[in-house]
């Protein structure tokens, strides 16, 4: 018997320091086999109310804020250690619930630990400033936590995105309620078990495994939530912002993307191909910041298509546990959606270079690595987020046209340029509407680098030192010293 087999244990919600069952369950499937791997207790409206009440008690008690901040720093360091103690299990579950290669799941679980180390290091450095108003006044700012931070997490990188928001929120002294994704809730439960073991004040962290339309919607509409952090699709983000606007609740929104890489004539084409491999096909393309549009100068257009097609054809598609390059997509629905995009792109006249359909003869939900060329910027495939292993290649004649194409969608998450010329590399970032710009390497950066979107890709920043300021608000204190 596999001691990591998720069938061998129960999967519950964590509220006020207690693991809570529920009358209802949702099934979790392994996308590589299509088979059910676990049943998770579903949080309902009553669980949401309990979690908010517990978080409020924690906030009111000052358990996270009356202490010296160094104690929160130590708490986050303990959490990081406990997460690493569960690394094998967390990575295994992350792999079988999402389909990603086991090595990628290992890196992801380690990344979750790193967020706690990183923001633990900031917990005692969230400083205000003194503002000179002349000798008769003392004026200074204080950074205060919001109170209750409600955080909604998607399935594509569930444990690391969970840690990405939870760690800075906790470091800043907020109580947190996480709503985990229904398609991939298991690795996050292991993360919370590690947090429990590390020792945190009651109600400081709470986990609800629930459906978006019930638990998620009830959480974001709850009258006692002070901040909402949402990572997910534009449609859900817009619905949440509408609910939040009713009570003027501040939001951090990390939404979708349709990001472009621009290949200039002098680009190192081997680097371009490596970037497409990582940017388009890593995690089967289910990445908000995926490289989904490649804009290529006419002089190297056919050469790039040839090299990218060769690389895409060499990728092994299969079970992430067996270490394939490209795992399955998350669900049958998602697979159908991706195939639909590809069908419509073909009908609209895009040139299919490779892929375009599901992998036949497999039980799981596998999509062929897909490349389209001669894509018109107005086509659906050039404008909408596919969230699968699909690349659109488009041609440009000059720099102005390249930036116009790159900025020509409703999204603005990340962008990239491939050039060896310093003047082009340095003049590109101001011309690109995106929260991150990569030069010569897609995903150049890490947990240390601020991340977030422009336009419909969202607002607010996660990652890096900058993100800590997404979890505090500034209060100014002005004192007349000589009345
Ligand atoms: P989704 O919007 O369907 O779901 C995201 C989360 O929202 C899930 O936990 C879901 O249960 C919850 N949810 C659904 N309806 C809700 C509602 N009415 N109220 C409250 N919560 C609700 O997105 P997904 O399919 O899980 O994730 C894929 C999307 O996420 C893509 O668009 C991708 O680009 C985006 N994403 C963005 C980032 C980023 O950092 N910008 C990172 C990862 C994923």
Coordinates of C-alpha atoms and ligand atoms in Angstrom, one line a residue:
X1 CA 0.0 0.0 0.0
X2 CA 1.3 3.4 -1.0
X3 CA 1.5 5.4 2.3
X4 CA 1.0 8.6 0.3
X5 CA -2.2 7.3 -1.4
X6 CA -4.8 10.0 -0.8
X7 CA -7.6 7.3 -0.6
X8 CA -6.1 6.3 2.8
X9 CA -7.0 9.4 4.7
X10 CA -9.7 12.1 5.2
X11 CA -9.6 15.6 3.7
X12 CA -11.2 18.3 5.8
X13 CA -11.5 22.0 6.3
X14 CA -9.4 23.9 8.8
X15 CA -11.2 26.5 10.9
X16 CA -10.2 28.0 14.2
X17 CA -7.5 25.5 14.7
X18 CA -9.8 22.5 14.2
X19 CA -10.2 20.1 11.2
X20 CA -13.9 20.1 10.3
X21 CA -15.9 17.5 8.3
X22 CA -18.9 18.3 6.2
X23 CA -22.1 16.5 5.1
X24 CA -21.0 16.8 1.5
X25 CA -17.9 15.9 -0.4
X26 CA -16.3 16.6 -3.8
X27 CA -14.3 14.1 -5.8
X28 CA -10.8 14.9 -6.9
X29 CA -9.4 13.2 -10.0
X30 CA -5.9 12.5 -11.4
X31 CA -5.9 14.2 -14.8
X32 CA -3.3 11.7 -16.1
X33 CA -5.7 8.8 -15.6
X34 CA -9.1 10.4 -15.2
X35 CA -9.6 8.3 -12.0
X36 CA -10.9 9.6 -8.7
X37 CA -8.1 9.9 -6.1
X38 CA -9.9 11.5 -3.1
X39 CA -13.0 12.9 -1.6
X40 CA -12.8 16.2 0.1
X41 CA -15.2 17.7 2.7
X42 CA -16.9 20.6 1.0
X43 CA -17.2 23.9 3.0
X44 CA -20.6 25.4 3.0
X45 CA -22.0 28.8 4.1
X46 CA -21.8 27.8 7.8
X47 CA -18.1 27.0 7.4
X48 CA -17.6 30.4 5.9
X49 CA -19.3 32.1 8.8
X50 CA -17.3 30.1 11.3
X51 CA -14.0 30.9 9.5
X52 CA -14.8 34.6 9.4
X53 CA -15.8 34.6 13.1
X54 CA -12.6 32.8 14.1
X55 CA -10.4 35.2 12.0
X56 CA -12.2 38.2 13.6
X57 CA -11.6 36.8 17.1
X58 CA -7.9 36.4 16.2
X59 CA -7.8 40.0 14.9
X60 CA -9.6 41.4 17.9
X61 CA -7.4 39.5 20.3
X62 CA -4.3 41.1 18.8
X63 CA -2.6 37.6 18.8
X64 CA -0.8 38.6 15.6
X65 CA -0.3 42.3 16.2
X66 CA 0.3 42.9 19.9
X67 CA 3.5 40.9 19.9
X68 CA 6.8 42.1 18.6
X69 CA 7.0 41.5 14.8
X70 CA 10.0 39.3 15.2
X71 CA 7.7 36.7 16.7
X72 CA 5.8 36.6 13.5
X73 CA 9.1 36.3 11.7
X74 CA 9.9 33.3 13.8
X75 CA 6.5 31.8 13.2
X76 CA 6.9 32.1 9.4
X77 CA 10.3 30.5 9.6
X78 CA 8.8 27.6 11.6
X79 CA 6.1 27.2 8.9
X80 CA 8.8 27.1 6.2
X81 CA 10.6 24.3 8.0
X82 CA 7.4 22.3 8.6
X83 CA 6.5 22.6 4.9
X84 CA 9.8 21.2 3.9
X85 CA 9.2 18.3 6.3
X86 CA 6.2 17.4 4.2
X87 CA 7.9 18.0 0.9
X88 CA 7.6 14.4 -0.4
X89 CA 3.9 14.1 0.3
X90 CA 3.1 17.6 -0.9
X91 CA 4.9 17.1 -4.2
X92 CA 3.3 13.7 -4.8
X93 CA -0.2 15.0 -4.2
X94 CA 0.5 18.2 -6.3
X95 CA 1.6 15.9 -9.1
X96 CA -1.3 13.5 -9.1
X97 CA -4.0 16.1 -8.5
X98 CA -2.8 18.5 -11.2
X99 CA -0.9 16.3 -13.6
X100 CA 2.3 18.3 -13.6
X101 CA 5.7 16.5 -13.8
X102 CA 6.8 15.3 -10.3
X103 CA 10.0 17.4 -10.5
X104 CA 7.9 20.5 -11.1
X105 CA 5.6 19.6 -8.2
X106 CA 8.7 19.3 -6.0
X107 CA 10.0 22.7 -7.0
X108 CA 6.5 24.1 -6.4
X109 CA 6.2 22.8 -2.9
X110 CA 9.7 24.1 -2.1
X111 CA 8.7 27.4 -3.5
X112 CA 5.8 27.5 -1.1
X113 CA 8.3 27.1 1.8
X114 CA 10.5 29.8 0.3
X115 CA 7.6 32.3 0.4
X116 CA 7.4 31.8 4.2
X117 CA 11.2 32.3 4.6
X118 CA 11.1 35.3 2.4
X119 CA 8.2 37.1 4.0
X120 CA 9.2 36.0 7.4
X121 CA 12.4 38.0 6.8
X122 CA 10.2 41.0 6.2
X123 CA 7.8 40.7 9.1
X124 CA 10.0 43.0 11.3
X125 CA 10.8 45.4 8.6
X126 CA 7.4 46.8 7.6
X127 CA 8.4 50.4 8.5
X128 CA 6.6 53.7 8.3
X129 CA 8.3 57.0 7.7
X130 CA 8.6 60.4 9.4
X131 CA 7.4 63.3 7.3
X132 CA 8.9 66.8 7.9
X133 CA 6.3 69.5 8.6
X134 CA 8.5 71.9 10.5
X135 CA 9.5 72.0 14.1
X136 CA 6.0 72.5 15.5
X137 CA 4.9 69.1 14.2
X138 CA 5.7 65.4 14.4
X139 CA 4.2 63.5 11.5
X140 CA 4.7 59.8 10.8
X141 CA 3.1 56.9 9.1
X142 CA 2.2 53.5 10.4
X143 CA 1.6 50.4 8.3
X144 CA -1.4 48.5 9.6
X145 CA -2.7 45.1 8.5
X146 CA -6.2 45.1 7.0
X147 CA -7.6 42.6 9.5
X148 CA -9.2 39.6 7.7
X149 CA -7.7 38.7 4.3
X150 CA -9.9 36.4 2.2
X151 CA -7.8 34.6 -0.4
X152 CA -9.2 32.7 -3.4
X153 CA -6.7 30.3 -5.0
X154 CA -6.7 28.7 -8.5
X155 CA -5.7 25.1 -9.4
X156 CA -2.8 25.6 -11.7
X157 CA -0.1 26.2 -9.0
X158 CA -2.3 25.7 -5.9
X159 CA 0.3 25.3 -3.1
X160 CA 2.6 28.0 -4.3
X161 CA -0.1 30.6 -5.2
X162 CA -1.6 29.9 -1.8
X163 CA 1.7 30.5 -0.1
X164 CA 2.4 33.6 -2.3
X165 CA -0.6 35.5 -0.7
X166 CA -0.8 33.8 2.7
X167 CA 2.8 34.3 3.7
X168 CA 3.0 38.1 3.2
X169 CA -0.5 38.6 4.7
X170 CA 0.5 36.7 7.8
X171 CA 3.9 38.4 8.0
X172 CA 2.0 41.8 8.0
X173 CA -0.3 40.6 10.8
X174 CA -3.5 39.7 9.0
X175 CA -5.7 36.7 9.8
X176 CA -6.3 34.7 6.6
X177 CA -9.0 32.6 5.1
X178 CA -8.0 30.6 2.1
X179 CA -10.6 29.2 -0.3
X180 CA -8.8 26.4 -2.1
X181 CA -9.5 25.3 -5.7
X182 CA -12.0 22.5 -6.0
X183 CA -10.1 20.8 -8.8
X184 CA -6.8 20.6 -6.8
X185 CA -7.3 21.0 -3.1
X186 CA -5.0 18.2 -1.6
X187 CA -1.5 19.7 -1.6
X188 CA -2.9 22.9 0.1
X189 CA -4.3 20.7 2.9
X190 CA -0.8 19.3 3.5
X191 CA 0.5 22.9 3.5
X192 CA -2.1 23.7 6.2
X193 CA -1.1 20.7 8.3
X194 CA 2.4 21.9 8.2
X195 CA 1.2 25.4 9.3
X196 CA -0.8 23.8 12.2
X197 CA 2.3 21.9 13.3
X198 CA 4.4 25.0 13.2
X199 CA 2.0 26.6 15.8
X200 CA -0.1 29.6 14.9
X201 CA -2.6 31.5 16.9
X202 CA -6.2 30.1 16.7
X203 CA -8.1 31.6 13.8
X204 CA -5.0 33.1 12.3
X205 CA -5.2 30.8 9.3
X206 CA -8.3 29.0 8.0
X207 CA -8.8 26.8 5.0
X208 CA -12.1 26.2 3.2
X209 CA -12.3 23.6 0.5
X210 CA -15.4 24.7 -1.3
X211 CA -17.0 25.4 -4.6
X212 CA -16.4 28.8 -6.1
X213 CA -20.1 29.6 -6.7
X214 CA -21.0 28.7 -3.0
X215 CA -18.2 29.0 -0.5
X216 CA -16.1 31.3 -2.7
X217 CA -19.0 33.7 -3.4
X218 CA -20.2 33.6 0.2
X219 CA -16.7 34.4 1.4
X220 CA -16.1 37.4 -0.9
X221 CA -19.6 38.8 -0.1
X222 CA -19.2 38.3 3.7
X223 CA -19.8 41.6 5.5
X224 CA -16.8 41.1 7.9
X225 CA -14.0 40.5 5.4
X226 CA -11.5 43.4 5.2
X227 CA -9.6 42.5 2.0
X228 CA -9.9 40.1 -0.9
X229 CA -7.0 38.5 -2.8
X230 CA -8.1 36.7 -5.9
X231 CA -6.1 34.7 -8.4
X232 CA -8.0 33.2 -11.2
X233 CA -10.0 34.0 -14.4
X234 CA -11.1 37.4 -15.5
X235 CA -14.8 36.5 -15.4
X236 CA -14.6 35.4 -11.8
X237 CA -12.4 38.4 -10.9
X238 CA -15.0 40.8 -12.3
X239 CA -17.8 39.1 -10.4
X240 CA -15.8 39.3 -7.2
X241 CA -14.9 43.0 -7.8
X242 CA -18.6 43.7 -8.2
X243 CA -19.4 42.0 -4.9
X244 CA -16.5 43.8 -3.2
X245 CA -17.6 47.2 -4.5
X246 CA -20.8 46.9 -2.5
X247 CA -18.8 47.4 0.7
X248 CA -15.8 49.1 -0.8
X249 CA -13.5 46.2 0.1
X250 CA -10.0 46.5 -1.3
X251 CA -8.9 43.8 -3.7
X252 CA -5.7 42.4 -5.1
X253 CA -6.6 40.9 -8.5
X254 CA -4.3 38.5 -10.3
X255 CA -6.1 37.5 -13.5
X256 CA -5.4 36.0 -16.9
X257 CA -3.1 36.9 -19.7
X258 CA -2.4 36.6 -23.4
X259 CA 1.3 37.5 -23.3
X260 CA 3.5 38.2 -26.2
X261 CA 7.2 37.6 -26.9
X262 CA 8.7 39.8 -29.6
X263 CA 11.5 38.2 -31.7
X264 CA 13.7 40.8 -33.3
X265 CA 15.9 40.0 -36.3
X266 CA 19.1 39.7 -34.3
X267 CA 17.6 37.4 -31.6
X268 CA 19.4 34.3 -30.5
X269 CA 17.0 31.8 -31.9
X270 CA 18.1 29.0 -29.6
X271 CA 17.1 31.2 -26.6
X272 CA 13.8 31.8 -28.3
X273 CA 13.1 28.1 -28.6
X274 CA 14.1 27.5 -24.9
X275 CA 11.7 30.2 -23.9
X276 CA 8.9 28.8 -25.9
X277 CA 9.5 25.4 -24.4
X278 CA 9.3 26.8 -20.9
X279 CA 6.8 29.7 -21.5
X280 CA 4.3 27.9 -23.7
X281 CA 4.5 24.2 -22.7
X282 CA 5.5 24.2 -19.0
X283 CA 2.5 23.0 -16.9
X284 CA 0.8 22.1 -20.2
X285 CA 0.4 25.8 -20.9
X286 CA -1.8 26.3 -17.8
X287 CA 0.0 29.4 -16.6
X288 CA -1.4 32.9 -16.4
X289 CA 1.9 34.3 -17.6
X290 CA 2.3 31.8 -20.4
X291 CA 4.1 32.8 -23.6
X292 CA 1.0 32.4 -25.8
X293 CA 1.8 34.8 -28.7
X294 CA 5.2 34.9 -30.5
X295 CA 5.6 38.0 -32.7
X296 CA 8.4 37.3 -35.1
X297 CA 10.2 39.7 -37.5
X298 CA 9.6 38.7 -41.2
X299 CA 13.3 38.1 -41.7
X300 CA 13.4 35.1 -39.3
X301 CA 9.7 34.1 -39.4
X302 CA 10.0 30.8 -41.2
X303 CA 13.2 29.9 -39.4
X304 CA 11.5 30.4 -36.0
X305 CA 8.5 28.4 -37.0
X306 CA 10.7 25.5 -38.1
X307 CA 12.7 25.4 -34.9
X308 CA 9.7 25.8 -32.6
X309 CA 7.8 23.0 -34.5
X310 CA 10.8 20.7 -34.1
X311 CA 11.0 21.3 -30.4
X312 CA 7.2 20.9 -29.9
X313 CA 7.3 17.6 -31.8
X314 CA 10.1 16.3 -29.5
X315 CA 8.2 16.8 -26.3
X316 CA 7.1 13.7 -24.5
X317 CA 3.4 13.9 -23.5
X318 CA 2.5 11.7 -20.6
X319 CA 2.0 11.1 -16.9
X320 CA 3.8 13.6 -14.7
X321 CA 4.6 10.9 -12.2
X322 CA 6.6 9.1 -14.9
X323 CA 8.5 12.4 -15.6
X324 CA 7.0 13.3 -19.0
X325 CA 7.8 16.8 -20.4
X326 CA 4.2 17.7 -20.8
X327 CA 1.5 16.4 -18.5
X328 CA -2.3 16.4 -19.0
X329 CA -4.5 19.4 -18.7
X330 CA -6.6 19.7 -15.5
X331 CA -10.0 18.3 -16.7
X332 CA -12.1 16.9 -19.5
X333 CA -13.9 20.3 -19.7
X334 CA -10.6 22.1 -20.1
X335 CA -9.4 19.7 -22.8
X336 CA -12.7 20.3 -24.7
X337 CA -12.3 24.0 -24.3
X338 CA -8.8 24.0 -25.7
X339 CA -9.7 21.7 -28.6
X340 CA -12.6 24.1 -29.4
X341 CA -10.2 27.1 -29.6
X342 CA -8.0 25.1 -32.0
X343 CA -10.9 24.0 -34.2
X344 CA -12.1 27.6 -34.5
X345 CA -8.6 28.9 -35.2
X346 CA -8.3 26.4 -38.1
X347 CA -11.7 27.4 -39.5
X348 CA -10.7 31.1 -39.2
X349 CA -7.6 30.4 -41.4
X350 CA -4.7 30.1 -39.0
X351 CA -2.0 27.7 -40.3
X352 CA -1.7 24.7 -38.0
X353 CA 2.0 23.8 -37.7
X354 CA 1.7 20.9 -35.2
X355 CA -0.8 19.5 -32.7
X356 CA -4.3 20.9 -32.6
X357 CA -6.1 18.1 -30.9
X358 CA -6.1 15.8 -27.9
X359 CA -3.6 12.9 -27.7
X360 CA -5.5 9.8 -28.8
X361 CA -5.3 6.5 -27.0
X362 CA -4.8 7.8 -23.5
X363 CA -7.2 7.7 -20.5
X364 CA -6.2 11.0 -19.1
X365 CA -6.8 14.5 -20.5
X366 CA -3.8 15.1 -22.7
X367 CA -3.5 17.8 -25.3
X368 CA -0.9 17.8 -28.1
X369 CA 1.6 20.6 -28.0
X370 CA 0.1 23.0 -30.5
X371 CA 1.6 25.7 -32.7
X372 CA -0.3 27.9 -35.1
X373 CA 1.3 30.3 -37.6
X374 CA -0.1 33.1 -39.8
X375 CA -2.5 34.1 -37.0
X376 CA -4.4 37.3 -37.6
X377 CA -4.4 39.6 -34.6
X378 CA -8.2 39.8 -34.6
X379 CA -8.7 36.0 -34.4
X380 CA -10.2 34.6 -31.2
X381 CA -7.0 32.5 -30.7
X382 CA -4.9 35.7 -30.7
X383 CA -7.1 37.5 -28.3
X384 CA -8.5 35.0 -25.7
X385 CA -6.6 33.1 -23.1
X386 CA -6.6 29.4 -24.1
X387 CA -4.9 28.1 -20.9
X388 CA -3.4 25.1 -22.6
X389 CA -0.2 24.2 -24.6
X390 CA -1.0 26.4 -27.6
X391 CA 1.2 29.0 -29.3
X392 CA 0.2 31.6 -31.9
X393 CA 3.0 32.8 -34.1
X394 CA 2.4 36.2 -35.9
X395 CA 4.6 38.2 -38.2
X396 CA 5.7 41.9 -37.9
X397 CA 7.6 44.3 -40.2
X398 CA 8.9 47.0 -37.8
X399 CA 9.2 47.9 -34.2
X400 CA 6.1 50.0 -34.0
X401 CA 4.0 47.2 -35.4
X402 CA 5.5 44.7 -32.9
X403 CA 4.6 46.8 -29.9
X404 CA 1.1 47.6 -31.3
X405 CA 0.5 43.8 -31.7
X406 CA 2.0 43.0 -28.3
X407 CA -0.3 45.6 -26.6
X408 CA -3.3 44.8 -28.8
X409 CA -5.3 42.6 -26.4
X410 CA -7.4 43.4 -23.3
X411 CA -4.7 41.7 -21.1
X412 CA -1.4 43.1 -19.8
X413 CA 0.3 40.5 -17.6
X414 CA 3.8 39.9 -18.8
X415 CA 5.7 40.4 -22.1
X416 CA 9.1 39.6 -23.5
X417 CA 11.6 40.7 -26.1
X418 CA 14.4 38.7 -27.7
X419 CA 17.3 40.8 -29.0
X420 CA 21.0 41.2 -28.5
X421 CA 20.8 45.0 -28.9
X422 CA 20.9 46.9 -25.7
X423 CA 19.0 49.9 -27.2
X424 CA 16.1 47.7 -28.2
X425 CA 16.2 45.8 -24.9
X426 CA 16.1 49.0 -22.8
X427 CA 13.5 50.8 -25.0
X428 CA 11.1 47.9 -24.9
X429 CA 9.8 47.9 -21.3
X430 CA 8.2 51.4 -21.4
X431 CA 6.5 50.5 -24.6
X432 CA 4.9 47.3 -23.3
X433 CA 1.8 47.3 -21.2
X434 CA 2.7 44.5 -18.7
X435 CA 3.6 44.1 -15.1
X436 CA 6.8 42.2 -16.0
X437 CA 9.0 42.3 -19.0
X438 CA 11.5 39.5 -19.8
X439 CA 14.5 40.0 -22.0
X440 CA 15.9 36.9 -23.7
X441 CA 14.5 34.5 -21.1
X442 CA 10.8 33.9 -20.5
X443 CA 10.1 33.8 -16.7
X444 CA 13.3 35.5 -15.8
X445 CA 12.6 36.4 -12.2
X446 CA 11.5 34.5 -9.1
X447 CA 9.6 34.9 -5.9
X448 CA 11.8 38.0 -5.3
X449 CA 10.4 39.9 -8.3
X450 CA 7.1 41.9 -8.2
X451 CA 4.4 40.3 -10.3
X452 CA 1.0 41.4 -11.4
X453 CA -1.0 42.8 -14.3
X454 CA -2.2 45.8 -16.2
X455 CA -5.6 46.2 -17.9
X456 CA -7.8 43.1 -17.5
X457 CA -4.9 41.1 -16.1
X458 CA -5.6 42.7 -12.8
X459 CA -4.1 45.1 -10.3
X460 CA -2.0 45.0 -7.2
X461 CA 1.3 43.2 -7.0
X462 CA 2.3 39.9 -5.5
X463 CA 5.9 38.5 -4.9
X464 CA 9.0 40.5 -4.0
X465 CA 9.2 43.1 -1.2
X466 CA 6.6 45.1 -3.0
X467 CA 3.9 42.5 -2.2
X468 CA 4.1 43.2 1.5
X469 CA 2.5 46.6 0.8
X470 CA -0.5 44.8 -0.7
X471 CA -1.3 43.5 2.8
X472 CA -1.0 46.7 4.8
X473 CA -2.6 50.1 4.7
X474 CA -0.9 53.3 5.6
X475 CA -2.1 55.5 8.4
X476 CA -0.7 59.0 8.8
X477 CA -0.4 60.5 12.3
X478 CA 0.1 64.3 12.5
X479 CA 0.9 65.8 15.9
X480 CA 1.0 69.5 16.8
X481 CA 3.8 69.7 19.3
X482 CA 3.4 73.3 20.4
X483 CA -0.3 74.1 20.7
Ligands
LIG1 P1 -11.5 30.4 -11.8 O1 -11.7 31.9 -11.9 O2 -12.4 29.5 -12.5 O3 -11.3 29.9 -10.3 C1 -10.4 30.5 -9.4 C2 -10.8 30.3 -8.0 O4 -12.0 31.1 -7.9 C3 -11.2 28.9 -7.6 O5 -10.9 28.7 -6.3 C4 -12.8 28.9 -7.7 O6 -13.4 28.0 -6.9 C5 -13.1 30.3 -7.3 N1 -14.3 30.9 -7.7 C6 -15.1 30.6 -8.8 N2 -16.2 31.3 -8.9 C7 -16.2 32.1 -7.8 C8 -17.1 33.1 -7.3 N3 -18.2 33.4 -7.9 N4 -16.7 33.7 -6.1 C9 -15.6 33.4 -5.5 N5 -14.7 32.5 -5.9 C10 -15.0 31.8 -7.0 O7 -10.0 30.2 -12.4 P2 -9.2 28.8 -12.6 O8 -9.8 28.1 -13.8 O9 -9.1 28.1 -11.3 O10 -7.8 29.3 -12.9 C11 -7.4 29.7 -14.2 C12 -7.4 31.2 -14.4 O11 -6.6 31.8 -13.3 C13 -6.7 31.6 -15.6 O12 -7.5 32.7 -16.2 C14 -5.4 32.1 -15.2 O13 -4.8 33.0 -16.1 C15 -5.6 32.7 -13.9 N6 -4.4 32.7 -13.0 C16 -3.9 33.9 -12.8 C17 -2.7 34.0 -12.0 C18 -2.0 35.3 -11.8 O14 -1.2 35.3 -10.9 N7 -2.3 36.4 -12.5 C19 -2.1 32.8 -11.6 C20 -2.7 31.6 -11.8 C21 -3.9 31.6 -12.6

